[in-house]
XYZ file of C-alpha atoms in Angstrom:
662
model
C 109.718 113.726 101.405
C 111.547 113.706 98.019
C 114.921 115.028 97.102
C 117.219 115.313 94.093
C 114.258 115.526 91.713
C 115.179 115.827 88.078
C 112.498 116.067 85.365
C 113.800 116.656 81.855
C 112.245 116.503 78.433
C 113.525 113.749 76.159
C 114.458 114.497 72.562
C 111.822 112.916 70.364
C 110.277 113.553 66.969
C 106.790 114.313 68.180
C 105.456 115.080 64.734
C 106.685 111.753 63.398
C 105.134 109.953 66.337
C 101.824 111.619 65.896
C 101.813 111.007 62.153
C 102.666 107.310 62.437
C 100.408 106.661 65.451
C 103.266 104.796 67.188
C 104.978 105.816 70.466
C 107.731 103.816 72.178
C 108.923 104.137 75.745
C 112.088 102.454 77.015
C 113.341 101.865 80.562
C 116.426 103.769 81.654
C 118.621 100.669 81.124
C 116.963 100.033 77.747
C 115.905 96.438 78.546
C 112.177 97.069 78.861
C 110.084 98.686 76.135
C 106.396 99.425 75.789
C 104.938 100.479 72.438
C 101.527 102.157 71.916
C 99.909 102.350 68.468
C 96.513 102.451 66.753
C 95.533 99.613 64.438
C 92.744 99.360 61.916
C 91.275 96.586 59.886
C 92.235 96.876 56.216
C 91.618 98.833 54.096
C 92.539 101.805 56.302
C 93.264 105.395 55.339
C 96.617 106.853 56.423
C 96.298 108.850 59.597
C 92.787 107.553 60.285
C 91.595 106.362 63.676
C 91.944 102.874 64.975
C 91.936 100.634 68.074
C 94.499 101.646 70.651
C 96.872 98.773 71.517
C 100.172 98.276 73.311
C 102.886 95.643 73.359
C 105.872 94.963 75.600
C 109.323 93.513 75.023
C 112.127 92.603 77.432
C 115.731 92.374 76.273
C 114.469 92.383 72.707
C 112.084 89.471 73.182
C 108.287 89.836 72.946
C 106.642 89.681 76.377
C 103.136 91.008 75.660
C 101.686 90.887 72.138
C 99.441 93.701 70.845
C 96.693 94.074 73.401
C 93.637 96.326 73.309
C 93.006 99.332 75.498
C 89.596 101.018 75.732
C 86.958 102.219 78.138
C 83.256 101.449 77.814
C 81.112 104.288 79.036
C 77.391 104.007 79.804
C 75.284 104.680 76.755
C 78.270 105.629 74.636
C 80.593 104.014 72.172
C 83.811 102.607 73.678
C 86.516 105.261 74.143
C 89.764 104.008 72.556
C 88.405 101.918 69.656
C 88.520 104.694 67.064
C 91.247 107.151 68.073
C 94.282 108.765 66.569
C 97.426 110.109 68.222
C 97.442 113.906 68.256
C 100.413 114.597 70.557
C 103.086 112.885 72.623
C 105.277 114.177 75.421
C 108.160 112.393 77.008
C 110.243 113.125 80.134
C 112.434 111.431 82.688
C 112.585 111.592 86.462
C 115.387 110.660 88.800
C 114.612 111.391 92.450
C 114.999 109.971 95.919
C 112.147 109.594 98.402
C 111.876 108.057 101.815
C 109.525 105.487 103.336
C 108.822 104.988 106.971
C 107.912 101.364 106.430
C 108.618 98.811 103.806
C 111.479 96.931 102.124
C 113.654 100.052 101.775
C 113.852 103.336 103.651
C 115.384 105.302 100.776
C 114.099 104.647 97.304
C 115.507 105.834 94.000
C 112.567 106.704 91.797
C 114.136 106.585 88.309
C 111.907 106.307 85.251
C 111.248 107.523 81.732
C 107.716 108.791 81.099
C 105.432 109.112 78.135
C 102.120 110.960 77.679
C 99.999 110.237 74.608
C 97.078 112.497 73.794
C 94.425 110.809 71.606
C 91.238 111.983 69.963
C 88.408 110.120 68.348
C 88.379 110.155 64.549
C 84.978 111.642 63.880
C 81.802 111.743 65.939
C 81.968 113.735 69.185
C 85.791 113.696 68.969
C 86.166 112.642 72.597
C 89.648 112.849 74.101
C 91.670 110.210 75.898
C 95.208 110.332 77.319
C 97.501 107.473 78.161
C 100.313 107.977 80.638
C 103.142 105.488 80.920
C 106.309 105.132 83.009
C 109.231 102.779 82.460
C 111.464 101.756 85.357
C 114.319 99.257 85.047
C 112.198 96.642 86.842
C 108.656 97.610 85.838
C 106.351 99.252 83.302
C 103.181 101.111 84.242
C 100.412 102.816 82.307
C 97.030 104.361 83.062
C 94.034 105.911 81.366
C 93.300 109.629 81.839
C 89.996 111.078 80.650
C 90.336 114.888 80.701
C 87.570 117.426 81.115
C 85.928 118.005 77.710
C 82.681 119.439 76.292
C 81.567 116.133 74.769
C 81.570 114.298 78.114
C 79.278 115.684 80.810
C 79.510 112.709 83.196
C 81.800 109.717 83.601
C 80.099 106.372 84.150
C 82.352 103.419 83.410
C 80.749 100.086 82.725
C 83.853 98.217 81.533
C 87.575 98.715 81.265
C 89.147 96.592 78.571
C 92.836 96.271 79.281
C 94.180 93.145 77.642
C 97.335 91.275 78.599
C 98.046 88.916 75.710
C 101.209 87.102 76.807
C 103.750 86.371 74.072
C 103.806 82.647 74.835
C 101.909 80.352 77.152
C 103.244 81.215 80.612
C 103.266 79.274 83.856
C 101.113 81.356 86.159
C 100.690 81.435 89.978
C 97.019 82.250 90.192
C 94.858 83.438 93.107
C 91.351 82.134 92.285
C 88.646 84.217 93.943
C 84.923 83.468 94.167
C 83.637 87.009 93.575
C 84.419 90.714 94.116
C 83.654 90.587 97.864
C 86.360 88.275 99.157
C 89.257 88.831 101.599
C 91.986 87.559 99.203
C 92.601 84.616 101.543
C 93.416 81.632 99.354
C 96.322 79.722 97.876
C 98.260 80.706 94.765
C 98.094 77.782 92.376
C 100.690 77.045 89.648
C 99.379 76.061 86.226
C 99.690 76.998 82.560
C 97.650 79.994 81.446
C 96.180 78.014 78.549
C 94.602 75.614 81.066
C 92.083 78.372 81.903
C 91.064 79.042 78.298
C 89.022 76.008 77.390
C 87.999 73.423 79.975
C 87.417 70.202 78.088
C 86.195 72.083 75.023
C 83.863 74.303 77.056
C 84.699 78.002 77.296
C 85.068 79.070 80.922
C 85.986 82.179 82.888
C 88.011 82.421 86.114
C 88.245 85.505 88.312
C 91.841 86.026 89.503
C 93.146 88.345 92.198
C 96.279 90.433 92.009
C 99.197 90.189 91.924
C 99.406 87.544 89.181
C 102.918 86.147 88.905
C 104.000 84.305 85.795
C 107.080 82.775 84.184
C 107.237 83.401 80.440
C 109.762 80.746 79.476
C 112.890 82.080 77.825
C 111.746 85.671 78.261
C 111.189 86.816 81.872
C 109.353 86.539 85.116
C 106.480 89.029 85.254
C 103.768 90.051 87.672
C 100.620 92.026 86.833
C 99.525 94.383 89.606
C 98.149 97.935 90.161
C 99.094 101.068 92.068
C 97.421 104.262 93.251
C 93.790 103.158 93.246
C 92.446 106.383 94.703
C 89.203 107.446 92.938
C 88.584 104.177 91.125
C 87.927 100.490 91.731
C 90.248 97.547 92.408
C 91.281 95.514 89.350
C 91.006 91.747 88.911
C 91.889 89.629 85.914
C 89.865 87.178 83.882
C 91.264 84.727 81.367
C 90.585 85.253 77.669
C 88.486 82.186 77.144
C 88.466 80.573 73.717
C 90.446 77.912 71.920
C 92.779 75.670 73.851
C 95.841 77.750 72.852
C 94.593 81.032 74.409
C 96.895 82.439 77.109
C 95.898 85.998 77.880
C 94.001 88.021 80.448
C 91.677 90.997 80.576
C 90.985 93.459 83.352
C 87.863 93.324 85.465
C 87.070 96.131 87.871
C 85.071 95.507 91.041
C 81.514 96.746 90.485
C 79.656 99.078 92.820
C 78.006 97.135 95.627
C 74.784 99.065 95.254
C 74.851 99.213 91.408
C 76.687 96.254 89.868
C 76.224 97.697 86.355
C 78.546 100.622 87.146
C 82.273 100.311 87.897
C 83.240 103.935 88.373
C 81.113 107.081 88.453
C 82.028 110.716 89.000
C 83.330 113.851 87.405
C 86.262 114.556 85.148
C 89.190 114.428 84.928
C 89.375 110.735 85.714
C 92.493 108.617 85.932
C 92.578 104.889 86.391
C 94.911 103.107 88.722
C 98.325 102.377 87.251
C 98.400 99.014 85.464
C 101.811 97.628 86.541
C 104.008 95.028 84.937
C 106.885 94.051 87.235
C 109.586 92.295 85.170
C 112.851 90.530 85.938
C 115.161 87.729 84.910
C 114.509 85.980 88.242
C 111.468 86.029 90.487
C 113.469 87.479 93.326
C 114.049 90.706 91.384
C 110.334 91.402 91.612
C 110.401 91.095 95.460
C 113.060 93.861 95.528
C 111.017 96.255 93.360
C 109.653 99.497 94.784
C 107.573 100.299 91.713
C 104.197 100.263 93.556
C 105.127 102.873 96.129
C 106.937 104.929 93.450
C 103.692 105.122 91.488
C 101.800 106.639 94.440
C 101.735 110.313 95.390
C 104.000 111.714 98.079
C 103.092 111.668 101.757
C 100.086 113.671 102.803
C 101.206 113.688 106.445
C 103.545 116.559 107.293
C 104.524 115.405 110.802
C 105.185 111.698 110.832
C 107.074 111.584 114.100
C 104.282 109.640 115.784
C 104.339 106.763 113.202
C 106.482 103.900 114.397
C 106.623 100.338 112.979
C 107.106 97.607 115.512
C 106.289 94.173 116.831
C 103.217 93.375 118.864
C 102.115 90.696 121.305
C 98.624 89.483 120.495
C 95.986 87.636 122.486
C 93.681 86.247 119.761
C 95.688 83.612 117.876
C 96.411 81.423 120.932
C 92.848 81.719 122.188
C 93.675 84.471 124.718
C 95.527 82.023 126.894
C 96.466 83.447 130.280
C 99.273 82.624 132.742
C 97.156 79.678 134.004
C 96.967 78.185 130.503
C 93.243 78.956 130.183
C 91.566 81.342 127.763
C 90.338 84.584 129.359
C 89.302 87.753 127.569
C 89.725 90.144 130.521
C 91.535 93.321 131.384
C 93.971 91.437 133.632
C 94.805 88.999 130.827
C 95.460 91.859 128.368
C 97.862 93.258 130.994
C 99.588 89.832 130.969
C 100.231 90.269 127.231
C 101.417 93.808 127.847
C 103.913 92.518 130.385
C 105.141 89.955 127.823
C 105.603 92.745 125.236
C 107.546 94.880 127.745
C 109.790 92.003 128.780
C 110.469 91.142 125.152
C 111.195 94.704 124.039
C 108.159 94.905 121.761
C 106.620 98.265 120.985
C 102.992 97.186 121.024
C 100.257 94.926 122.269
C 97.099 94.273 120.184
C 93.693 93.829 121.843
C 91.573 91.881 119.340
C 87.808 91.546 118.905
C 85.452 91.617 121.876
C 86.279 94.734 123.851
C 83.485 96.996 122.536
C 79.781 97.029 123.334
C 77.723 95.338 120.665
C 77.326 97.746 117.748
C 78.989 100.655 119.590
C 82.722 101.044 119.202
C 82.813 104.089 121.462
C 81.842 102.031 124.515
C 83.259 98.962 126.217
C 81.341 95.785 127.059
C 82.828 95.487 130.530
C 85.162 92.574 129.805
C 88.207 94.630 128.765
C 88.809 98.179 129.893
C 90.805 99.623 126.992
C 91.802 102.946 128.654
C 93.003 101.022 131.713
C 95.097 98.661 129.576
C 96.505 101.692 127.701
C 97.319 103.391 130.972
C 99.002 100.279 132.348
C 100.906 99.672 129.107
C 102.272 103.233 129.208
C 103.947 102.489 132.567
C 105.718 99.624 130.755
C 106.626 101.739 127.721
C 104.277 99.721 125.531
C 101.513 101.135 123.313
C 98.203 99.488 122.472
C 96.366 98.712 119.202
C 92.684 97.767 119.158
C 90.459 95.756 116.797
C 87.448 97.218 114.969
C 84.875 95.747 112.599
C 84.543 97.496 109.256
C 80.792 98.079 109.360
C 80.738 99.762 112.807
C 83.934 101.630 112.097
C 82.502 103.063 108.921
C 79.413 104.332 110.697
C 81.091 105.675 113.820
C 84.645 106.671 112.942
C 84.003 110.397 113.066
C 82.946 110.053 116.703
C 85.141 107.121 117.669
C 88.586 108.164 116.411
C 88.820 111.295 118.657
C 87.885 109.072 121.587
C 90.625 106.587 120.803
C 93.109 109.405 120.501
C 92.059 110.631 123.952
C 92.409 107.123 125.361
C 95.967 107.023 123.992
C 95.413 104.167 121.550
C 98.285 103.855 119.036
C 96.598 102.042 116.152
C 93.562 100.333 114.743
C 93.181 96.902 113.167
C 90.042 97.185 111.042
C 88.647 93.834 109.928
C 86.151 92.264 107.538
C 86.333 95.034 104.929
C 85.640 92.634 102.082
C 85.337 95.122 99.277
C 87.447 97.120 96.805
C 84.861 98.667 94.589
C 85.059 102.426 94.016
C 83.268 103.255 97.245
C 85.301 100.649 99.133
C 88.611 102.035 97.834
C 87.468 105.540 98.681
C 86.884 104.249 102.239
C 90.531 103.161 102.593
C 91.727 106.687 101.765
C 89.109 108.433 103.904
C 89.884 106.307 106.949
C 93.603 106.817 106.477
C 93.150 110.594 106.396
C 90.889 110.627 109.438
C 93.154 108.281 111.363
C 96.160 110.443 110.590
C 94.262 113.475 111.903
C 93.974 111.672 115.241
C 97.486 110.151 115.226
C 96.243 106.575 114.706
C 98.131 103.944 112.712
C 96.214 101.384 110.662
C 96.306 97.644 109.886
C 93.665 96.535 107.357
C 92.309 92.988 107.765
C 89.716 91.148 105.687
C 91.037 93.471 103.055
C 92.058 93.945 99.485
C 95.675 93.679 98.409
C 98.058 96.598 99.092
C 98.882 98.941 96.212
C 101.618 101.219 97.558
C 99.319 103.494 99.563
C 101.774 103.646 102.458
C 103.819 106.249 100.543
C 100.833 108.631 100.518
C 99.508 107.670 103.949
C 102.472 106.317 105.949
C 100.240 105.650 108.966
C 99.018 102.584 107.001
C 101.357 99.878 108.306
C 99.596 96.683 107.413
C 97.248 94.752 105.171
C 96.164 91.198 105.617
C 94.758 90.072 102.244
C 96.579 86.755 102.761
C 95.930 83.174 103.832
C 97.783 83.576 107.098
C 98.822 81.601 110.154
C 95.321 81.892 111.588
C 94.358 79.055 109.236
C 96.381 76.699 111.476
C 93.439 76.941 113.885
C 91.114 75.468 111.338
C 92.995 73.119 109.012
C 96.058 72.346 107.033
C 96.012 75.160 104.421
C 98.821 77.061 106.153
C 101.878 74.879 105.536
C 105.483 75.141 104.219
C 104.409 74.764 100.564
C 102.271 77.854 101.035
C 104.820 79.731 103.143
C 107.414 79.731 100.322
C 104.812 80.728 97.717
C 103.859 83.941 99.465
C 107.082 85.960 99.058
C 106.827 85.656 95.260
C 103.103 86.335 95.002
C 101.122 88.116 97.663
C 104.159 89.834 99.150
C 104.984 91.625 95.881
C 102.525 94.263 97.030
C 104.265 94.570 100.436
C 102.727 95.071 103.923
C 101.756 91.432 104.523
C 100.332 90.823 107.972
C 100.628 87.050 107.946
C 100.915 86.995 111.820
C 103.913 84.662 112.342
C 105.378 83.378 115.586
C 103.940 79.877 116.074
C 106.167 77.931 118.437
C 104.341 74.599 118.720
C 106.146 73.289 115.660
C 105.077 69.842 114.475
C 105.532 67.542 111.494
C 102.909 67.108 108.830
C 101.933 63.750 110.336
C 101.504 65.138 113.874
C 99.583 68.270 112.930
C 96.052 68.747 114.292
C 94.005 71.920 113.887
C 92.846 73.450 117.170
C 91.624 76.860 118.219
C 93.515 77.132 121.528
C 97.318 76.913 121.597
C 97.422 76.046 117.861
C 100.104 73.860 116.219
C 101.981 75.006 113.173
C 103.617 72.972 110.407
C 107.227 73.621 109.630
C 110.338 73.640 111.852
C 111.119 76.209 114.521
C 113.918 77.667 112.315
C 111.437 77.876 109.394
C 109.137 80.067 111.508
C 111.970 82.170 112.816
C 113.000 82.900 109.225
C 109.613 84.437 108.552
C 110.688 87.502 110.540
C 113.298 88.228 107.890
C 111.350 86.994 104.891
C 107.869 88.446 105.457
C 107.397 92.225 105.104
C 105.199 93.521 107.890
C 105.843 96.923 109.511
C 103.347 96.067 112.239
C 104.553 92.503 112.929
C 102.683 90.110 115.202
C 104.330 87.742 117.642
C 101.290 85.500 117.609
C 101.729 82.772 120.218
C 100.892 83.018 123.916
C 103.714 84.281 126.242
C 104.402 80.943 127.909
C 105.169 79.413 124.511
C 108.357 81.512 124.337
C 109.469 81.162 127.946
C 112.965 79.688 128.307
C 113.260 79.224 124.524
C 116.738 80.382 123.378
C 115.538 80.627 119.774
C 113.108 83.399 120.789
C 116.104 85.725 120.814
C 115.963 85.973 117.011
C 112.392 87.241 117.104
C 113.174 89.700 119.903
C 116.072 91.157 117.899
C 114.396 91.228 114.436
C 113.204 94.627 113.257
C 109.850 95.126 111.561
C 110.929 97.534 108.848
C 113.980 97.708 106.661
C 116.550 99.953 105.018
C 117.516 97.553 102.229
C 116.331 94.204 100.777
C 118.273 91.608 98.824
C 116.822 88.331 97.509
C 119.588 85.732 97.353
C 117.689 82.870 95.727
C 114.358 81.139 95.447
C 111.565 79.732 93.312
C 107.863 80.152 94.033
C 106.482 77.331 96.184
C 109.932 75.727 96.597
C 112.373 77.864 98.625
C 113.457 81.428 99.275
C 116.295 83.316 100.912
C 115.997 87.022 101.698
C 118.507 89.308 103.446
C 117.378 92.644 104.869
C 119.331 95.460 106.477
C 118.230 97.572 109.391
C 120.816 100.190 110.295
C 124.186 98.397 110.413
C 122.718 94.934 111.089
C 121.507 92.397 108.560
C 118.933 89.667 109.017
C 118.637 86.651 106.737
C 115.851 84.097 106.384
C 115.769 80.930 104.319
C 112.701 78.695 104.058
C 111.944 75.516 102.118
C 108.804 73.595 101.291
C 108.438 69.945 102.314
C 111.591 69.073 100.344
C 114.818 69.174 102.389
C 117.607 71.064 100.635
C 121.082 72.505 101.101
C 121.639 76.114 100.043
C 124.915 77.958 99.410
C 124.472 81.463 100.752
C 127.138 84.040 99.663
C 127.321 87.030 102.038
C 128.378 89.617 99.452
C 125.530 91.878 100.620
C 127.352 92.620 103.859
C 129.293 95.821 104.347
C 133.003 96.052 104.862
C 134.565 94.501 107.946
C 133.689 91.525 110.064
C 130.314 90.470 111.471
C 129.182 88.181 114.261
C 126.700 85.760 112.683
C 124.094 84.395 115.108
C 122.812 81.348 113.238
C 119.538 79.559 114.026
C 119.413 76.366 111.959
C 117.466 73.130 111.799
C 118.963 70.611 114.244
C 120.022 67.270 112.792
C 116.805 65.683 114.043
C 114.502 68.592 113.053
C 112.771 66.462 110.438
C 111.390 64.337 113.315
C 111.498 66.879 116.125
C 110.878 70.230 114.399
C 111.163 72.314 117.554
C 114.872 71.565 117.763
C 117.171 74.365 116.693
C 120.933 74.522 116.387
C 122.224 77.880 117.566
C 125.826 78.808 116.794
C 127.869 82.009 116.523
C 130.718 82.586 114.104
C 132.684 85.450 112.558
C 131.995 86.144 108.888
C 132.616 88.823 106.279
C 131.350 89.585 102.780
C 133.615 86.878 101.240
C 132.051 84.129 103.423
C 129.627 81.502 102.121
C 127.240 79.881 104.595
C 126.000 76.348 104.008
C 122.343 76.102 105.068
C 120.996 72.569 105.503
C 117.226 72.770 105.651
C 115.035 69.880 106.814
C 111.689 69.093 105.285
C 109.592 72.210 106.034
C 112.804 73.675 107.390
C 114.460 77.017 107.743
C 117.559 79.020 108.525
C 117.675 82.434 110.242
C 120.737 84.607 110.823
C 121.415 87.905 112.527
C 124.617 89.682 111.429
C 126.056 92.185 113.925
C 129.076 94.322 112.933
C 132.177 93.681 115.001
C 133.597 97.069 115.984
C 137.385 97.439 115.677
């Protein structure tokens, strides 16, 4: 699925690099640079071994200070603490590849690359390789431990990858309780130094990825990872110490059955890519395709059966039927199928409850999945079904062929709650098996996405987010949170937040309830999510009657679920955001604000040549009091036009741009 591949050696003085122990890699535009070197405590002999470190600069300013890199292996000295550079190889790649789902359909994969071969100075002379890639908007590096006589087994007990930030950054942190969570919490803004020393007492905080930060006067940066096949998911922990400490260190999820081991297996071993997404504005990070670019090419030869799309869904509303009462029955699932067909949606999702207890190959009598699938086919709608992780893991070899025979289109697998080595291996195994049986996947109760959809394009969704389901339980899902997500969780892509709430209420009127839930934020705010949030399998979560006779529903009906191009017009984490996305010749734009009303100037320079019909869904003048009210207007625009978006508290602005044919 790649084309125009160009891999060329760069002209470097390899001998000089090896002799000095320093290797530098620059991005194609020259703004980003990562330097690897070995350092020793004085006195040190020339050419002797030392601790491997790296540092990063952006536009000539220090972004990451010298930070240690080494691997601790069971019953062995750390690998990387006493090494010397023996060889370096550099190259560059400029290619184009295609994605079925995501923020862009055609991606330019342009980077410079560096390989550093290292060897221990003395002792068993173990070997270690570092690989690095520099894109214009990201840097990435990973450890490679090659096959070698001095290592008979690989048992990793700690990976020490430090991120010593050049100055105290403002971070947007996802605090997690342990390594078995579902990544469902808020991102909190604070200074990194606030984690280092709580009231004079050293403390440690476990943070999930991605970790966004603003390094004042230098850059916006996010720490993330890509291509986690064969290893464990990475977390971060603050470098606790004095009150001026502002760095982080990697933590890998330990094996569930042996918490003293992080990764075990044969050689060669390569870690996941440690990724630093960098830009002058936070919106540049949202546009980056670095994570998918760092994953291998597609393993599915025939992808003609993989189709992103929107889905009606029974669970969020409480399975409300046409009589306004909850009913988990075959007839009620057909009601949701009818709604999908009438709305032009590709899918309907049957959530938890259809299978016999503990047996996902049999039904419990309440919902007949094959009958719903058969009925849906007559309406040109396909069906997804829900599975629990534990039962799916035990029975998928038997169950997946059955689902294929039934005609099921995709599986939503829930409550995974792990990303240790065995857990990550499961993601890849289930993707491969599902592809064999032409089943698409949506992971819930999951880890964060890491670009896997390039390798396994049948993976269309990850949850790993505090989503709209929280409106059933409390006030955590609110406009402040909504405008934080694009700059944090969504950096990884594939964010199944499950939008579509149409009972829009003010903060004062909100009440949590499990049937026909309310949502905070204006109607236009929630419409904008369909342009802002990246979800190739996109839910339309409310019950069908919520959308009946609602003119604003047209925006959701017309919005695609995957994109050819993405442009971020403006925004700040937790405050506001505007994103424009292209699908074919049409563009869709979404603006959202927190609880602060604001007016935004939106230049339309992203449009193509010619004129467009802009279908604008804006907050009505009284939307601050009556948030369901939407102003819908149509006007002619072109790429020289500026739109003035007036957003109410918790408000939004959604626009569809349709080319006007001459």
